[in-house]
Amino acid sequence: QVQLQESGPGLVKPSQTLSLTCTVSGGSISSGDYYWSWIRQPPGKGLEWIGYIYYSGSTYYNPSLKSRVTISVDTSKNQFSLKLSSVTAADTAVYYCARGTMIVVLYYWGQGTLVTVSS
Amino acid sequence: QSALTQPASVSGSPGQSITISCTGTSSDVGGYNYVSWYQQHPGKAPKLMIYEVSNRPSGVPDRFSGSKSGNTASLTISGLQAEDEADYYCSSYTSSSTLVVFGGGTKLTVL
């Protein structure tokens, strides 16, 4: 059974960089035809897709965040990561990592982690 | 404003059926059979309920079904149960540079 777990600081100051890691267990991150994605949900609001890293290492980001987002993978640790720079209060959200066979078929999700942007 | 339009809320009594709509355009819902539906209980991660318009992942009850007509996709839940009370989100592939769009979510209340 594949499991994903997000980790990282719960509080980030404005203008700094938000950094989160998703640790994958129950399967290798480098095997299989999967999209490893990040999605976020502001408190009380809907879901927003951030981007993905494909098992081959290629990435794609939501154009609205593209200039600030980097998704990378560390196969030795079976982890993939999210970095979001120059954060503002609008970036306060629960951040989820997920695995999908397609970018819109996200079968496995992490439990989510709340990141608050505040001084 | 979300790219896909869903009703803010729907409700039904136990045993009844309800349908949640998800309206997009020919660039997303209408143009591709890549519509998914997610169920989210408070404080929990979304759970995939339907993919590729009408397919159910293993473990999802057959009370949940999906369909599409034109630019509108629908999620139908028959034989409503108390545990179905949750938020439901549709998602679609889009030909725009965004690639993935979500609906604004629908709160299902089981009366």
Tab-separated table of C-alpha atoms in Angstrom:
chain	number	residue	atom	x	y	z
A	1	GLN	CA	0.000	0.000	0.000
A	2	VAL	CA	1.517	3.283	-1.117
A	3	GLN	CA	1.608	6.016	1.499
A	4	LEU	CA	2.650	9.658	1.196
A	5	GLN	CA	3.579	11.983	4.040
A	6	GLU	CA	4.214	15.712	3.799
A	7	SER	CA	6.688	17.424	6.107
A	8	GLY	CA	8.071	20.905	6.547
A	9	PRO	CA	7.693	24.150	8.496
A	10	GLY	CA	4.171	25.137	9.445
A	11	LEU	CA	5.015	28.828	9.549
A	12	VAL	CA	6.863	30.824	6.914
A	13	LYS	CA	7.550	34.541	6.890
A	14	PRO	CA	6.389	36.727	3.999
A	15	SER	CA	8.901	36.990	1.119
A	16	GLN	CA	10.660	33.799	2.220
A	17	THR	CA	10.653	30.390	0.543
A	18	LEU	CA	8.216	27.661	1.499
A	19	SER	CA	9.853	24.225	1.406
A	20	LEU	CA	7.982	20.931	1.778
A	21	THR	CA	8.964	17.307	1.338
A	22	CYS	CA	6.784	14.343	0.511
A	23	THR	CA	8.116	10.976	1.666
A	24	VAL	CA	6.815	7.975	-0.236
A	25	SER	CA	6.574	4.511	1.306
A	26	GLY	CA	5.292	1.246	-0.084
A	27	GLY	CA	6.767	1.804	-3.518
A	28	SER	CA	9.737	3.310	-5.318
A	29	ILE	CA	9.349	6.862	-6.538
A	30	SER	CA	11.481	6.084	-9.590
A	31	SER	CA	9.584	3.058	-10.806
A	32	GLY	CA	6.330	3.126	-12.648
A	33	ASP	CA	4.597	5.557	-14.920
A	34	TYR	CA	3.458	8.038	-12.285
A	35	TYR	CA	2.912	11.742	-11.818
A	36	TRP	CA	4.026	13.028	-8.422
A	37	SER	CA	1.975	16.135	-7.757
A	38	TRP	CA	1.471	18.982	-5.333
A	39	ILE	CA	-1.967	20.475	-4.691
A	40	ARG	CA	-2.966	23.138	-2.189
A	41	GLN	CA	-6.174	24.242	-0.497
A	42	PRO	CA	-6.513	27.626	1.232
A	43	PRO	CA	-8.540	27.451	4.442
A	44	GLY	CA	-12.236	27.073	3.621
A	45	LYS	CA	-11.609	27.140	-0.120
A	46	GLY	CA	-11.206	24.777	-3.041
A	47	LEU	CA	-8.306	22.838	-4.494
A	48	GLU	CA	-5.549	24.328	-6.645
A	49	TRP	CA	-3.124	22.204	-8.635
A	50	ILE	CA	0.472	23.393	-8.231
A	51	GLY	CA	2.422	21.071	-10.499
A	52	TYR	CA	4.014	17.663	-10.947
A	53	ILE	CA	7.233	15.849	-11.493
A	54	TYR	CA	6.977	12.835	-13.765
A	55	TYR	CA	8.823	9.621	-12.949
A	56	SER	CA	11.229	10.502	-15.768
A	57	GLY	CA	12.105	13.748	-13.985
A	58	SER	CA	10.236	16.145	-16.224
A	59	THR	CA	8.176	18.827	-14.519
A	60	TYR	CA	5.185	20.994	-15.253
A	61	TYR	CA	3.866	23.874	-13.182
A	62	ASN	CA	0.615	25.808	-12.948
A	63	PRO	CA	1.312	28.953	-14.999
A	64	SER	CA	-0.077	31.125	-12.218
A	65	LEU	CA	2.720	29.897	-9.918
A	66	LYS	CA	5.388	28.923	-12.439
A	67	SER	CA	7.759	31.785	-11.726
A	68	ARG	CA	7.926	30.847	-8.033
A	69	VAL	CA	7.679	27.029	-8.003
A	70	THR	CA	10.257	24.274	-8.164
A	71	ILE	CA	9.450	20.574	-7.771
A	72	SER	CA	12.340	18.146	-7.477
A	73	VAL	CA	12.932	14.515	-6.601
A	74	ASP	CA	15.465	12.695	-4.440
A	75	THR	CA	15.304	9.053	-5.474
A	76	SER	CA	17.852	8.001	-2.850
A	77	LYS	CA	15.447	9.100	-0.123
A	78	ASN	CA	12.265	8.215	-2.031
A	79	GLN	CA	11.094	11.783	-1.651
A	80	PHE	CA	9.954	14.655	-3.804
A	81	SER	CA	9.906	18.278	-2.772
A	82	LEU	CA	8.163	21.586	-3.326
A	83	LYS	CA	9.742	25.015	-3.107
A	84	LEU	CA	7.608	28.142	-3.432
A	85	SER	CA	9.488	31.424	-3.291
A	86	SER	CA	8.459	34.949	-2.352
A	87	VAL	CA	5.440	33.788	-0.394
A	88	THR	CA	2.627	36.049	0.752
A	89	ALA	CA	-0.416	35.527	2.949
A	90	ALA	CA	-2.247	34.295	-0.154
A	91	ASP	CA	-0.021	31.214	-0.100
A	92	THR	CA	-1.410	30.133	3.274
A	93	ALA	CA	-2.984	26.745	2.634
A	94	VAL	CA	-3.007	23.047	3.339
A	95	TYR	CA	-0.464	21.543	0.966
A	96	TYR	CA	-1.002	17.996	-0.292
A	97	CYS	CA	1.296	15.686	-2.191
A	98	ALA	CA	-0.264	13.003	-4.369
A	99	ARG	CA	0.520	10.252	-6.859
A	100	GLY	CA	-1.406	9.703	-10.035
A	101	THR	CA	-1.382	7.512	-13.116
A	102	MET	CA	-2.455	10.680	-14.901
A	103	ILE	CA	-2.339	14.268	-13.745
A	104	VAL	CA	-6.081	14.219	-13.125
A	105	VAL	CA	-6.217	10.729	-11.635
A	106	LEU	CA	-4.710	11.268	-8.200
A	107	TYR	CA	-5.259	8.011	-6.375
A	108	TYR	CA	-2.904	8.333	-3.415
A	109	TRP	CA	-2.750	11.483	-1.292
A	110	GLY	CA	-0.790	12.552	1.747
A	111	GLN	CA	-2.690	13.736	4.788
A	112	GLY	CA	-1.817	17.356	4.039
A	113	THR	CA	0.147	19.943	5.985
A	114	LEU	CA	-0.965	23.444	6.873
A	115	VAL	CA	1.493	26.176	6.004
A	116	THR	CA	0.772	29.640	7.339
A	117	VAL	CA	2.525	32.687	5.915
A	118	SER	CA	2.817	35.308	8.602
A	119	SER	CA	5.426	37.510	10.222
B	1	GLN	CA	-13.258	31.925	-9.480
B	2	SER	CA	-12.841	28.253	-10.309
B	3	ALA	CA	-12.499	27.101	-13.894
B	4	LEU	CA	-15.226	24.459	-13.477
B	5	THR	CA	-18.632	25.404	-12.077
B	6	GLN	CA	-20.304	23.311	-9.394
B	7	PRO	CA	-23.328	24.058	-7.223
B	8	ALA	CA	-22.274	25.271	-3.795
B	9	SER	CA	-24.484	22.772	-2.014
B	10	VAL	CA	-26.848	19.890	-2.526
B	11	SER	CA	-28.795	17.832	-0.044
B	12	GLY	CA	-30.772	14.647	0.144
B	13	SER	CA	-32.293	12.207	2.585
B	14	PRO	CA	-30.873	8.783	3.339
B	15	GLY	CA	-31.746	6.335	0.592
B	16	GLN	CA	-32.368	9.036	-1.984
B	17	SER	CA	-30.254	9.866	-5.029
B	18	ILE	CA	-28.527	13.151	-5.747
B	19	THR	CA	-26.586	14.488	-8.701
B	20	ILE	CA	-23.789	17.053	-8.638
B	21	SER	CA	-23.018	18.876	-11.862
B	22	CYS	CA	-19.665	20.179	-13.076
B	23	THR	CA	-19.779	22.578	-16.012
B	24	GLY	CA	-16.770	23.519	-18.060
B	25	THR	CA	-16.035	24.240	-21.686
B	26	SER	CA	-15.025	22.429	-24.845
B	27	SER	CA	-11.407	23.005	-23.779
B	28	ASP	CA	-11.758	20.835	-20.713
B	29	VAL	CA	-14.818	18.781	-19.711
B	30	GLY	CA	-16.360	18.770	-23.168
B	31	GLY	CA	-13.192	18.039	-25.045
B	32	TYR	CA	-11.733	15.121	-23.124
B	33	ASN	CA	-12.867	12.095	-21.159
B	34	TYR	CA	-10.503	13.018	-18.349
B	35	VAL	CA	-12.906	14.090	-15.633
B	36	SER	CA	-12.330	12.977	-12.052
B	37	TRP	CA	-14.377	13.368	-8.886
B	38	TYR	CA	-12.980	13.601	-5.360
B	39	GLN	CA	-14.694	13.269	-1.986
B	40	GLN	CA	-13.303	15.238	0.941
B	41	HIS	CA	-14.414	14.878	4.531
B	42	PRO	CA	-13.584	17.736	6.953
B	43	GLY	CA	-9.937	17.789	7.866
B	44	LYS	CA	-9.113	14.910	5.537
B	45	ALA	CA	-7.357	14.562	2.212
B	46	PRO	CA	-9.435	14.233	-0.952
B	47	LYS	CA	-10.292	10.691	-2.053
B	48	LEU	CA	-10.616	9.704	-5.699
B	49	MET	CA	-14.144	8.451	-6.369
B	50	ILE	CA	-14.454	8.570	-10.171
B	51	TYR	CA	-11.875	8.885	-12.954
B	52	GLU	CA	-12.106	9.166	-16.729
B	53	VAL	CA	-15.728	10.329	-16.424
B	54	SER	CA	-17.277	7.086	-15.226
B	55	ASN	CA	-14.683	4.662	-13.866
B	56	ARG	CA	-14.618	3.738	-10.190
B	57	PRO	CA	-11.353	2.874	-8.411
B	58	SER	CA	-11.416	-0.387	-6.532
B	59	GLY	CA	-13.112	-0.045	-3.172
B	60	VAL	CA	-15.483	2.759	-4.186
B	61	PRO	CA	-19.110	1.639	-3.806
B	62	ASP	CA	-21.130	1.258	-6.984
B	63	ARG	CA	-23.592	3.757	-5.495
B	64	PHE	CA	-21.240	6.349	-6.991
B	65	SER	CA	-21.437	6.859	-10.740
B	66	GLY	CA	-20.238	9.445	-13.218
B	67	SER	CA	-21.363	10.627	-16.614
B	68	LYS	CA	-20.870	13.444	-19.083
B	69	SER	CA	-22.985	15.288	-21.621
B	70	GLY	CA	-21.416	18.037	-23.656
B	71	ASN	CA	-19.516	20.408	-21.408
B	72	THR	CA	-21.152	19.136	-18.196
B	73	ALA	CA	-20.051	16.171	-16.121
B	74	SER	CA	-22.169	14.729	-13.343
B	75	LEU	CA	-21.638	12.677	-10.220
B	76	THR	CA	-24.626	10.675	-9.035
B	77	ILE	CA	-24.837	9.093	-5.616
B	78	SER	CA	-27.680	6.654	-5.162
B	79	GLY	CA	-28.909	5.195	-1.890
B	80	LEU	CA	-27.494	8.126	0.085
B	81	GLN	CA	-25.843	7.237	3.374
B	82	ALA	CA	-24.839	9.437	6.278
B	83	GLU	CA	-21.147	8.876	5.547
B	84	ASP	CA	-21.567	10.379	2.077
B	85	GLU	CA	-21.875	13.812	3.683
B	86	ALA	CA	-18.738	15.599	2.478
B	87	ASP	CA	-17.397	18.082	-0.038
B	88	TYR	CA	-17.105	16.882	-3.623
B	89	TYR	CA	-14.741	18.328	-6.236
B	90	CYS	CA	-14.615	17.696	-9.948
B	91	SER	CA	-11.398	17.984	-11.902
B	92	SER	CA	-10.585	17.916	-15.595
B	93	TYR	CA	-7.672	17.957	-17.944
B	94	THR	CA	-7.635	21.163	-19.954
B	95	SER	CA	-5.952	22.061	-23.230
B	96	SER	CA	-4.942	25.394	-21.728
B	97	SER	CA	-1.492	25.817	-20.212
B	98	THR	CA	-3.007	25.172	-16.781
B	99	LEU	CA	-3.357	21.450	-17.667
B	100	VAL	CA	-5.536	20.681	-14.639
B	101	VAL	CA	-8.614	22.546	-13.417
B	102	PHE	CA	-10.814	21.951	-10.408
B	103	GLY	CA	-14.373	22.886	-9.617
B	104	GLY	CA	-15.139	25.074	-6.636
B	105	GLY	CA	-16.574	22.158	-4.685
B	106	THR	CA	-20.062	21.087	-3.628
B	107	LYS	CA	-21.084	20.499	-0.043
B	108	LEU	CA	-23.355	17.470	0.214
B	109	THR	CA	-25.636	17.395	3.238
B	110	VAL	CA	-27.443	14.195	4.146
B	111	LEU	CA	-30.611	15.306	5.918
